[in-house]
Coordinates of C-alpha atoms and ligand atoms in Angstrom, one line a residue:
M21 CA -160.4 -49.3 23.5
E22 CA -160.5 -45.0 24.4
S23 CA -160.6 -43.3 22.0
L24 CA -157.8 -40.9 20.6
K25 CA -160.7 -38.7 19.1
G26 CA -160.1 -34.8 19.2
K27 CA -157.1 -35.4 21.8
T28 CA -153.9 -33.3 20.8
V29 CA -150.1 -35.8 20.9
F30 CA -146.9 -33.8 20.7
I31 CA -144.2 -35.8 19.1
T32 CA -140.7 -35.0 19.1
G33 CA -138.6 -36.6 16.3
T34 CA -140.8 -36.8 14.3
T35 CA -139.5 -36.9 9.9
S36 CA -138.7 -40.0 10.5
G37 CA -139.1 -44.3 12.4
I38 CA -140.7 -44.3 15.6
G39 CA -141.6 -40.4 15.5
K40 CA -143.1 -40.8 11.6
S41 CA -145.2 -43.5 12.5
S42 CA -146.5 -42.6 15.5
A43 CA -147.4 -39.1 13.8
Y44 CA -149.7 -41.0 11.1
A45 CA -150.7 -44.1 13.3
F46 CA -152.4 -41.4 16.0
A47 CA -153.6 -39.2 13.7
K48 CA -155.5 -42.5 11.9
Q49 CA -157.2 -42.4 15.4
G50 CA -158.4 -39.3 14.9
A51 CA -156.1 -37.4 17.0
N52 CA -154.5 -33.9 16.7
L53 CA -151.3 -33.6 16.2
V54 CA -148.7 -31.2 17.4
I55 CA -145.5 -32.5 15.6
C56 CA -140.8 -31.6 15.8
A57 CA -138.0 -31.8 14.4
R58 CA -134.9 -29.7 13.4
R59 CA -136.1 -30.4 9.7
L60 CA -139.0 -28.4 9.3
N61 CA -139.3 -29.2 5.2
L62 CA -140.3 -32.9 5.8
L63 CA -142.0 -32.4 8.7
N64 CA -144.2 -29.9 7.1
E65 CA -144.5 -32.3 4.1
I66 CA -145.3 -35.1 6.9
A67 CA -148.1 -32.3 8.1
D68 CA -149.5 -31.8 5.2
D69 CA -149.7 -35.3 4.1
I70 CA -151.2 -36.5 7.3
R71 CA -153.9 -33.4 7.3
Q72 CA -155.4 -34.7 4.0
K73 CA -155.4 -38.0 4.2
F74 CA -157.2 -37.9 8.0
G75 CA -158.6 -34.8 8.3
V76 CA -156.5 -33.5 11.7
K77 CA -155.5 -30.9 12.9
V78 CA -151.6 -30.6 12.7
Y79 CA -149.4 -28.1 13.8
A80 CA -145.3 -28.0 12.7
F81 CA -142.9 -26.5 14.2
S82 CA -138.9 -26.7 13.9
L83 CA -137.5 -27.8 17.6
D84 CA -134.1 -28.9 18.7
I85 CA -135.0 -30.4 22.3
S86 CA -131.7 -30.0 23.3
K87 CA -132.0 -25.9 23.7
R88 CA -133.8 -25.4 26.6
A89 CA -134.5 -21.7 26.1
D90 CA -136.4 -22.5 22.6
V91 CA -138.7 -25.9 24.2
T92 CA -139.5 -23.5 27.1
K93 CA -140.7 -20.2 24.3
A94 CA -142.2 -23.1 22.0
V95 CA -144.6 -24.8 24.3
A96 CA -145.7 -21.5 25.8
S97 CA -146.2 -20.2 22.3
L98 CA -148.4 -23.3 20.7
P99 CA -151.3 -21.4 19.5
E100 CA -154.2 -21.8 21.6
E101 CA -156.4 -25.1 20.2
F102 CA -152.7 -27.2 20.3
K103 CA -152.0 -26.2 24.0
K104 CA -153.9 -28.2 25.9
I105 CA -151.5 -31.5 25.3
D106 CA -153.1 -35.0 26.5
I107 CA -150.5 -37.4 25.6
L108 CA -146.7 -36.8 25.1
I109 CA -144.9 -38.7 23.0
N110 CA -140.8 -38.3 23.8
N111 CA -139.5 -40.3 21.0
A112 CA -136.3 -37.8 19.5
G113 CA -133.1 -39.6 20.2
L114 CA -130.1 -40.9 18.7
G115 CA -127.0 -43.0 18.7
R116 CA -123.8 -42.2 17.5
G117 CA -120.8 -44.8 16.9
L118 CA -120.1 -48.4 18.0
N119 CA -117.3 -48.5 19.9
K120 CA -115.3 -49.7 22.9
F121 CA -115.9 -46.6 24.5
Y122 CA -111.9 -46.3 24.9
E123 CA -112.4 -45.8 21.5
D124 CA -114.5 -43.8 20.8
N125 CA -115.1 -40.4 19.4
P126 CA -116.3 -38.2 22.0
D127 CA -117.9 -36.0 19.9
G128 CA -120.7 -38.1 19.9
W129 CA -120.5 -38.0 23.6
D130 CA -122.9 -34.4 23.8
E131 CA -125.2 -35.3 21.7
V132 CA -126.7 -38.3 22.2
I133 CA -126.6 -37.6 25.9
D134 CA -128.2 -33.5 25.0
T135 CA -130.8 -35.1 23.2
N136 CA -132.0 -38.0 25.0
V137 CA -131.2 -37.0 27.8
K138 CA -131.4 -33.2 28.1
G139 CA -133.5 -32.8 25.4
L140 CA -136.1 -35.5 27.0
L141 CA -136.0 -33.9 30.6
N142 CA -136.8 -30.4 28.9
V143 CA -139.5 -31.3 26.7
T144 CA -141.7 -32.9 29.5
Y145 CA -140.4 -30.7 31.9
V146 CA -142.6 -28.0 30.5
I147 CA -145.0 -30.2 29.1
L148 CA -145.3 -31.8 32.6
N149 CA -146.6 -28.4 34.1
S150 CA -148.9 -27.6 31.7
M151 CA -150.2 -31.5 32.3
I152 CA -150.3 -30.9 36.2
E153 CA -152.7 -27.6 36.1
R154 CA -154.7 -29.2 33.9
K155 CA -155.3 -32.8 36.3
G156 CA -154.2 -35.3 33.5
G157 CA -151.9 -36.2 31.1
H158 CA -150.2 -38.8 29.5
I159 CA -146.4 -38.7 28.5
I160 CA -145.2 -42.0 27.0
N161 CA -141.1 -42.2 26.3
I162 CA -139.5 -44.2 23.7
G163 CA -137.1 -45.5 25.8
S164 CA -135.1 -49.0 24.5
I165 CA -133.5 -51.9 25.3
A166 CA -131.0 -50.2 26.0
G167 CA -132.0 -48.7 28.7
R168 CA -133.1 -52.3 30.1
E169 CA -129.4 -53.8 29.6
A170 CA -125.3 -52.7 29.1
Y171 CA -124.1 -53.8 25.8
P172 CA -120.7 -54.0 24.6
K173 CA -120.2 -51.0 22.5
G174 CA -122.8 -48.8 24.2
A175 CA -121.8 -47.2 27.2
V176 CA -123.2 -44.3 26.5
Y177 CA -125.9 -45.2 24.8
C178 CA -126.9 -47.5 27.0
A179 CA -126.4 -45.0 29.7
S180 CA -129.2 -42.9 28.1
K181 CA -131.9 -45.2 27.6
H182 CA -131.0 -45.6 30.9
A183 CA -131.4 -42.9 32.2
V184 CA -134.5 -42.2 29.8
D185 CA -136.0 -45.6 32.4
A186 CA -135.0 -44.0 35.6
I187 CA -136.3 -40.7 34.1
T188 CA -139.8 -42.6 33.9
R189 CA -140.0 -44.3 36.6
S190 CA -139.3 -41.1 38.5
I191 CA -142.1 -39.0 37.6
R192 CA -144.4 -41.6 37.7
M193 CA -143.7 -41.8 41.1
D194 CA -143.2 -38.2 41.5
T195 CA -146.8 -37.5 39.7
I196 CA -149.0 -40.3 41.2
D197 CA -151.4 -38.0 43.0
K198 CA -151.3 -35.7 39.7
N199 CA -154.0 -38.2 37.4
I200 CA -150.4 -38.3 35.4
L201 CA -149.8 -41.7 33.9
V202 CA -146.0 -42.1 31.9
S203 CA -145.2 -45.1 29.9
T204 CA -142.3 -46.6 29.0
I205 CA -141.6 -49.1 25.0
D206 CA -138.9 -50.3 25.1
A207 CA -138.1 -52.3 21.3
G208 CA -135.4 -54.4 20.3
L209 CA -134.2 -53.8 16.9
V210 CA -136.7 -51.5 15.0
E211 CA -135.0 -50.6 11.1
T212 CA -135.5 -46.5 10.6
G213 CA -132.8 -44.4 10.3
F214 CA -131.4 -45.4 13.6
S215 CA -128.7 -47.2 12.8
K216 CA -127.9 -45.4 9.3
V217 CA -127.7 -41.9 12.2
R218 CA -125.2 -44.5 14.4
F219 CA -123.2 -44.7 11.8
Y220 CA -122.8 -41.4 10.7
G221 CA -124.5 -41.8 7.1
D222 CA -122.6 -45.8 6.5
E223 CA -125.3 -47.4 4.5
E224 CA -123.4 -50.9 4.1
K225 CA -123.0 -50.9 8.3
A226 CA -126.5 -49.8 9.0
K227 CA -128.0 -52.5 7.5
N228 CA -125.6 -55.1 8.5
V229 CA -127.9 -54.3 12.2
Y230 CA -130.6 -56.4 11.0
K231 CA -128.8 -58.5 8.4
G232 CA -130.5 -62.5 8.9
L233 CA -133.6 -61.4 10.5
T234 CA -137.1 -59.9 10.0
P235 CA -136.4 -56.4 12.1
L236 CA -139.3 -54.3 14.0
T237 CA -140.5 -51.8 11.7
G238 CA -141.4 -47.8 13.2
D239 CA -144.9 -48.9 12.8
D240 CA -145.1 -52.2 14.5
V241 CA -143.7 -49.4 18.0
A242 CA -145.9 -46.7 16.6
D243 CA -149.0 -50.1 17.4
A244 CA -147.8 -50.7 20.7
I245 CA -148.0 -46.7 21.8
V246 CA -151.2 -45.8 20.6
F247 CA -151.6 -49.5 22.4
C248 CA -150.6 -48.0 25.5
A249 CA -152.6 -44.9 25.1
T250 CA -155.5 -46.1 24.7
R251 CA -156.7 -48.0 27.5
P252 CA -159.4 -47.3 30.1
P253 CA -158.1 -44.3 32.4
H254 CA -157.9 -46.7 35.9
V255 CA -155.0 -49.1 33.6
N256 CA -151.3 -47.7 33.3
I257 CA -149.1 -49.7 30.8
A258 CA -145.7 -49.2 33.0
E259 CA -143.9 -50.8 30.4
I260 CA -143.8 -52.3 27.0
T261 CA -140.5 -53.6 25.7
L262 CA -140.8 -55.5 22.6
L263 CA -138.2 -57.3 20.2
A264 CA -137.9 -59.1 17.0
A265 CA -139.1 -62.3 16.8
R266 CA -135.5 -63.4 16.1
Q267 CA -134.1 -61.7 18.8
A268 CA -134.0 -63.0 22.2
S269 CA -132.0 -59.3 24.2
A270 CA -129.7 -57.6 23.2
T271 CA -127.3 -58.4 22.4
I272 CA -128.0 -62.5 21.3
S273 CA -130.2 -62.5 18.2
Y274 CA -131.1 -65.6 15.6
R275 CA -129.8 -64.9 11.7
E276 CA -130.5 -67.1 8.7
E277 CA -127.9 -66.8 5.6
S278 CA -131.0 -66.3 3.5
K279 CA -132.4 -63.2 4.6
Ligands
8X3_307 C1 -132.0 -49.0 19.5 C2 -131.8 -50.1 19.9 O1 -130.3 -51.9 20.3 O2 -129.9 -50.7 18.6 O3 -132.5 -47.8 20.4 O4 -129.7 -50.3 21.0 S1 -129.9 -51.0 20.0

């Protein structure tokens, strides 16, 4: 296992779920963190807790990744000691609604595409350029099973995650001579705030998504991300598809009444 000690890891969407779990998992391995999200208070609490628990350096700032000018400015004005990003984890993303396309609320589309696709492009563009300048880096995208399969009622979310898959593969080709690694982690049912956001705060609907089986946790996915980031230099984990044990595909799961 390659050491993460002293490496700088930039994580988007770090206030909850996979992003938050990743921040703790990388800090535990001695990595310093650059973390961002829209909710600064919560982000600062996480940053303080991580500094205290693991003694690593953490730089936290508020960012809406869908605003390209803000992303460019924020990355350019990182404090000197955080400028050299070794690993970028493109985690920020969301779904809005689970409806047949012709019944869907178009208001959710922009948010999904602007964050999952354009936001990822905005962040990747600036950080990748700095990695190329320094001749090395690792980009780890958080895709989804929705980027491997389309499923009913998921047209826009699935499209956004298929886009992440295409971006991952294209950038891997574009940077093949630049000592850059590009990976994607595509998870299925992970119990985080994802479904609550997708259902606009409806807890009951969110809970039902994971009913009858034991879903993955953010920590399970963070484990896979750390694995991906700690292979010897001649190895690239191009993609990992991570499913709950009782999930066979995006739409096929085995659920038990008692769970
Ligand atoms: C979230 C997983 O199955 O709801 O990326 O699309 S799923």
